[in-house]
Short mmCIF file of C-alpha atoms in Angstrom, two decimals:
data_model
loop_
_atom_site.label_atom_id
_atom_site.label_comp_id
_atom_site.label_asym_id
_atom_site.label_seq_id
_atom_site.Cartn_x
_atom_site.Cartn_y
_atom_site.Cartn_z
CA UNK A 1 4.18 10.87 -23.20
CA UNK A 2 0.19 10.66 -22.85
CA UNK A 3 -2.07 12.33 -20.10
CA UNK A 4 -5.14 11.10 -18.89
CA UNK A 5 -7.26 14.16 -19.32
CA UNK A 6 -9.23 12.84 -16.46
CA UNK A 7 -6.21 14.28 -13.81
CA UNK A 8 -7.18 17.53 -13.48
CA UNK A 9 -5.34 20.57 -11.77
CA UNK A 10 -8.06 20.59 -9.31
CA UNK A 11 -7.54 16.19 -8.79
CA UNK A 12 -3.33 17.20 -8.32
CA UNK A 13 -4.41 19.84 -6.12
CA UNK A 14 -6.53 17.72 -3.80
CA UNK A 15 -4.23 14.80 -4.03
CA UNK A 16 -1.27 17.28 -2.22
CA UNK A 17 -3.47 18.12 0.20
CA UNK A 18 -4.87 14.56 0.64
CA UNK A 19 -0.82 13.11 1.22
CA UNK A 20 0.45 15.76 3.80
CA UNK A 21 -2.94 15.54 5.74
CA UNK A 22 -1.62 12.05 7.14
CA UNK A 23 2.34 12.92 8.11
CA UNK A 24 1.13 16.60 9.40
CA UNK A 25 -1.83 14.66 11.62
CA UNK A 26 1.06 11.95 13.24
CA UNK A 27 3.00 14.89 13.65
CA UNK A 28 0.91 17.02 15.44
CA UNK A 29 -0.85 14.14 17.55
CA UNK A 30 2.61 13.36 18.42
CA UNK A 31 2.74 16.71 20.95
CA UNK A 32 6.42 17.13 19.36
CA UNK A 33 6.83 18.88 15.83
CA UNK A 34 11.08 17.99 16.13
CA UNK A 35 9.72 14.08 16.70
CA UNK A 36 12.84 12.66 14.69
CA UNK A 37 11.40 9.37 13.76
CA UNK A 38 7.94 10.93 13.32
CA UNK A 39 10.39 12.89 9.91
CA UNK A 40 11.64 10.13 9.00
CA UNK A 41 8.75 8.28 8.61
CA UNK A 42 6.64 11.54 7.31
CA UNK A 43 9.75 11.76 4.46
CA UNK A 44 9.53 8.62 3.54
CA UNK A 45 5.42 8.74 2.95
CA UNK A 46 5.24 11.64 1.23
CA UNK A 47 8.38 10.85 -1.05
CA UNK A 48 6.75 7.68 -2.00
CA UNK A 49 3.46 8.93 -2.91
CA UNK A 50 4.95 11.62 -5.14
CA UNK A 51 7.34 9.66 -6.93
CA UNK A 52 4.43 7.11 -7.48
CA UNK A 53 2.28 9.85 -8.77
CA UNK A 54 4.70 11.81 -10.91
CA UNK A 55 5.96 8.56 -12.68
CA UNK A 56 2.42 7.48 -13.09
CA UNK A 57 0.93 10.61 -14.76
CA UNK A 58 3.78 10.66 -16.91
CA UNK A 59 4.13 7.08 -18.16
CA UNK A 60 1.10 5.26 -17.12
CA UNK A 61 -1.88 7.51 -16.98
CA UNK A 62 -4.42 4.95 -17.49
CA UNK A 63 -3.35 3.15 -14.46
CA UNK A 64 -3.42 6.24 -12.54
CA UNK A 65 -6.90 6.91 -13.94
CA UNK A 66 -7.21 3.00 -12.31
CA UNK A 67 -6.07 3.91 -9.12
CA UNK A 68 -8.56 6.57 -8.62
CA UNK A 69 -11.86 4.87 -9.70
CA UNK A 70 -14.90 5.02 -6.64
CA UNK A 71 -15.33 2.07 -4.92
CA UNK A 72 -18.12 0.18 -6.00
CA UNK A 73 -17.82 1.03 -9.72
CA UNK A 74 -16.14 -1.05 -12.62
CA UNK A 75 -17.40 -4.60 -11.78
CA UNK A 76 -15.56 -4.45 -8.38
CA UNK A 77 -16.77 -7.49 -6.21
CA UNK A 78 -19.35 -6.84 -3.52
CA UNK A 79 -17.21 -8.19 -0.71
CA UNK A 80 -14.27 -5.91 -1.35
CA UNK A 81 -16.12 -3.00 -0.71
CA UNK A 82 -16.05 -3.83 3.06
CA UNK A 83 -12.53 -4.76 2.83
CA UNK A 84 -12.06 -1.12 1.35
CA UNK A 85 -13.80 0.02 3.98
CA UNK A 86 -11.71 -1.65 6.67
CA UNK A 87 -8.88 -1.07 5.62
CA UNK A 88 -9.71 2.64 5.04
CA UNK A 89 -10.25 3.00 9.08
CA UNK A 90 -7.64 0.87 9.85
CA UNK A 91 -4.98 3.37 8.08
CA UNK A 92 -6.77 6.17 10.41
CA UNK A 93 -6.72 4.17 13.04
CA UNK A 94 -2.89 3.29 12.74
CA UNK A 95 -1.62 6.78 12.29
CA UNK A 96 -3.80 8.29 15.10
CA UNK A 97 -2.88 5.53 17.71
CA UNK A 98 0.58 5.47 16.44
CA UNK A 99 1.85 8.84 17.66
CA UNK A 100 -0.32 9.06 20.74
CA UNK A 101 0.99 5.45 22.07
CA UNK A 102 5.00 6.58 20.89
CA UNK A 103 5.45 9.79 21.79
CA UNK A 104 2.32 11.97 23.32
CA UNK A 105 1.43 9.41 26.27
CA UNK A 106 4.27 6.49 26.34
CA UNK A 107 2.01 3.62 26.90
CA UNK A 108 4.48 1.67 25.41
CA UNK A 109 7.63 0.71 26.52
CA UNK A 110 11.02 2.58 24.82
CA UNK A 111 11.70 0.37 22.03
CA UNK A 112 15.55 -0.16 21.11
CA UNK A 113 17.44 1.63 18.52
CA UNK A 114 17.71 -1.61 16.62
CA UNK A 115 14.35 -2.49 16.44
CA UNK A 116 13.75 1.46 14.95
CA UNK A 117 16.25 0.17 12.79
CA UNK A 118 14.52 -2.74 11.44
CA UNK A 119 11.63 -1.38 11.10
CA UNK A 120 13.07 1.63 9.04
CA UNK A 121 14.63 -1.29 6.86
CA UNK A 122 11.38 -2.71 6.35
CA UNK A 123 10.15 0.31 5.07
CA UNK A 124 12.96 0.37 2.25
CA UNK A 125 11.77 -2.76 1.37
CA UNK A 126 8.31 -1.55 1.33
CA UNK A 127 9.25 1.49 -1.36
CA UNK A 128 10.94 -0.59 -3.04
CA UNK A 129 8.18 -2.97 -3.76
CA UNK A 130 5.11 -0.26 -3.88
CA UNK A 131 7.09 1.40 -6.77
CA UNK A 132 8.19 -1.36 -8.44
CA UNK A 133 4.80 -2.90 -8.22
CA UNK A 134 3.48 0.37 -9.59
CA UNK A 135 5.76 0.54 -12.96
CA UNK A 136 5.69 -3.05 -13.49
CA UNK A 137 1.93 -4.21 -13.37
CA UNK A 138 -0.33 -1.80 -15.42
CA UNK A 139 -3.47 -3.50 -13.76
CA UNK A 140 -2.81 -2.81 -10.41
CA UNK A 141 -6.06 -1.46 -9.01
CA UNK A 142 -6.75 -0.22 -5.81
CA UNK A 143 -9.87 -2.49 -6.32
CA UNK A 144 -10.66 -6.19 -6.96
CA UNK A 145 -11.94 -6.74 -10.40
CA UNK A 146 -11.21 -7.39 -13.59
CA UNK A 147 -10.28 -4.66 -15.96
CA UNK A 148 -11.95 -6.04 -19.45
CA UNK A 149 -12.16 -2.35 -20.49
CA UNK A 150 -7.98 -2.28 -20.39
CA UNK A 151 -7.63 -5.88 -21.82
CA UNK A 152 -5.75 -6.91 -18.45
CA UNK A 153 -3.50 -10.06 -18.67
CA UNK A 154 -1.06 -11.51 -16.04
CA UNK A 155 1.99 -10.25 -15.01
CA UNK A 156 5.07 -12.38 -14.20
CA UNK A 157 8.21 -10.18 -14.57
CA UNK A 158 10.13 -8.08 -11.93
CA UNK A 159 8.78 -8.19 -8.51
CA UNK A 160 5.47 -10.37 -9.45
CA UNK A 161 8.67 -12.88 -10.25
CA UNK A 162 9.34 -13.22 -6.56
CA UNK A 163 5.32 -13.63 -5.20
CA UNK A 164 1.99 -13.35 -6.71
CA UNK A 165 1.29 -9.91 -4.45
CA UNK A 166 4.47 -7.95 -4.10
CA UNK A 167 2.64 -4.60 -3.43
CA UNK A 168 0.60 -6.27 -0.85
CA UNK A 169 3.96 -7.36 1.05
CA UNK A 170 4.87 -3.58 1.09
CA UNK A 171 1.66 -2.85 2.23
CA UNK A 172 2.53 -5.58 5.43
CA UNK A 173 6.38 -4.41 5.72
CA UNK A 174 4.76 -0.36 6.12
CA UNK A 175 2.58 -1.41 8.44
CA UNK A 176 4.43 -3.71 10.41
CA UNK A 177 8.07 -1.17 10.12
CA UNK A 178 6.54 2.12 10.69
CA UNK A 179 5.41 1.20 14.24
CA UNK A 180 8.36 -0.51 15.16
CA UNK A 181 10.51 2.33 14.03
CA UNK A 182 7.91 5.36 15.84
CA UNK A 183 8.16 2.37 18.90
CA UNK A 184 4.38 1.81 19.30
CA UNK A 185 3.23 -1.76 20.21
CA UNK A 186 -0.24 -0.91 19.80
CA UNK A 187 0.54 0.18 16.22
CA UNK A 188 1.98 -3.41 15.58
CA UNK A 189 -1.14 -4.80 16.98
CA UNK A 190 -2.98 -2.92 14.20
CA UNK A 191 -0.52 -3.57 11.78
CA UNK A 192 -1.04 -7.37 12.32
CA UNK A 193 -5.22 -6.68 12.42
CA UNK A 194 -4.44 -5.30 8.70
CA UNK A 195 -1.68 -7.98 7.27
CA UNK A 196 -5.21 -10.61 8.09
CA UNK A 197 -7.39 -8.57 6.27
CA UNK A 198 -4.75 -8.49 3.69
CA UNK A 199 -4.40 -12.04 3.45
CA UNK A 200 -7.98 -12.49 3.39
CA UNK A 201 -8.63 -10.34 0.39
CA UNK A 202 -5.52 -12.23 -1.75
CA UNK A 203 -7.16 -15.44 -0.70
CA UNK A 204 -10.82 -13.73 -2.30
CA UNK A 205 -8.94 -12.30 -4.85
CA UNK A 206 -7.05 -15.19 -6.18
CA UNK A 207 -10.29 -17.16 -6.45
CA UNK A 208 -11.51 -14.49 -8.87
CA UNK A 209 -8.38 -14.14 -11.08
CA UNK A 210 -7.80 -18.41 -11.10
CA UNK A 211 -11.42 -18.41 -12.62
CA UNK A 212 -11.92 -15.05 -14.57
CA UNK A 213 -8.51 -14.00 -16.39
CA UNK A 214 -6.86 -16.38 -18.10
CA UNK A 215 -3.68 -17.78 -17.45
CA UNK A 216 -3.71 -16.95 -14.01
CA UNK A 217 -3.70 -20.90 -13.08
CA UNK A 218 -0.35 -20.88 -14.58
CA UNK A 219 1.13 -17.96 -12.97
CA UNK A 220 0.17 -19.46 -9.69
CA UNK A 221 2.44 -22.86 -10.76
CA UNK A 222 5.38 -20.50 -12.29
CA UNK A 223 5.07 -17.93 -8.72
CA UNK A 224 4.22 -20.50 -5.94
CA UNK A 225 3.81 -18.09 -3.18
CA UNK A 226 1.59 -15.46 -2.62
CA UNK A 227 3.32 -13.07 -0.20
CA UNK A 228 5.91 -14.67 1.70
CA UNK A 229 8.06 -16.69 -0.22
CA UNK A 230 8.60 -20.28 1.38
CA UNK A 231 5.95 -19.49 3.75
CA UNK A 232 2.21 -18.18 2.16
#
């Protein structure tokens, strides 16, 4: 086992603070501290972004080291600094509105118990592919560039087997499933607003990788479809 010496006790202690701050904020915008699908969905968060962490520091600490590099540092491409940006407020903006709309003022409509079950089966789908993602791809930054300092090459196996952007399709079924199982409409409206920008930073991002790392062009013939398979 290795340890990037750059994850301090002071970065682990920030970093637990940093993940509860966003289930203990739905929960207490919610009005309702016993908010049952407000746990469920707090559970789930804060499980994934442990387990993510813990397996990280102790098998891949150079791509945790990755995931916490600044914005605008390592070559990262001018445009994706706004797209950063926006999809930093957007998160805020989702979990804010999220519990508000649900449960503290019911401006939307009670959604059925199936639909809260889809949408909590969309967010099994979405661990699944964040932490697969995660242990698969050693080069997946939080940022869009190319990593000459790690030597990055393309990835094909597991999960990058079924599209070109399998942690991006989490990132869509979390943000798309947690609304539907809280029952906010308006957070499905922002979960839609943040799928576009999604698609629209693959579509920038792809252009990069097809001309900068080398055998991308191929991966794209071998994986045909980006994020949904027989669709995009």
């Amino acid at each position: 086992m290795t340890v990037n010496n750059s994850f301090t006790p002071g970065k682990i202690v920030f970093t637990m603070i940093y993940i509860l701050l966003f289930p203990t904020l739905l929960l207490s915008l919610s009005g309702d501290w016993l908010w049952p699908e407000g746990w469920i969905f707090s559970i789930w968060f804060t499980v994934l972004c442990f387990a993510t962490i813990i397996h990280l520091y102790r098998h891949d600490p150079d791509l945790l080291a990755e995931r916490y590099r600044k914005p605008g540092t390592g070559n990262q491409r001018g445009w994706d600094r706004y797209v950063v940006l926006g999809l930093l407020i957007g998160f805020i903006a989702w979990i804010v509105i999220m519990p508000l709309d649900a449960k503290r003022y019911g401006w939307s409509a009670y959604f059925p118990l199936w639909i809260k079950a889809l949408g909590f089966t969309a967010l099994l789908f979405s661990f699944f592919l964040f932490y697969r993602s995660y242990a698969e791809n050693t080069f997946v930054s939080a940022l869009v560039r190319i990593q000459d300092e790690r030597r990055q090459r393309v990835i094909s196996t597991g999960v990058y087997g079924f599209v070109r952007h399998p942690m991006y399709l989490g990132g869509i079924l979390l943000f798309i499933g947690t609304p539907m199982l809280l029952g906010s409409m308006y957070g499905i409206i922002i979960g839609l607003a943040m799928l576009l920008l999604l698609a629209g930073r693959i579509v920038g991002e792809e252009k990069m990788l097809v001309n900068e790392l080398e055998g991308y062009e191929d991966y794209q013939k071998k994986v045909r479809y980006r994020l949904l398979p027989y669709i995009w």
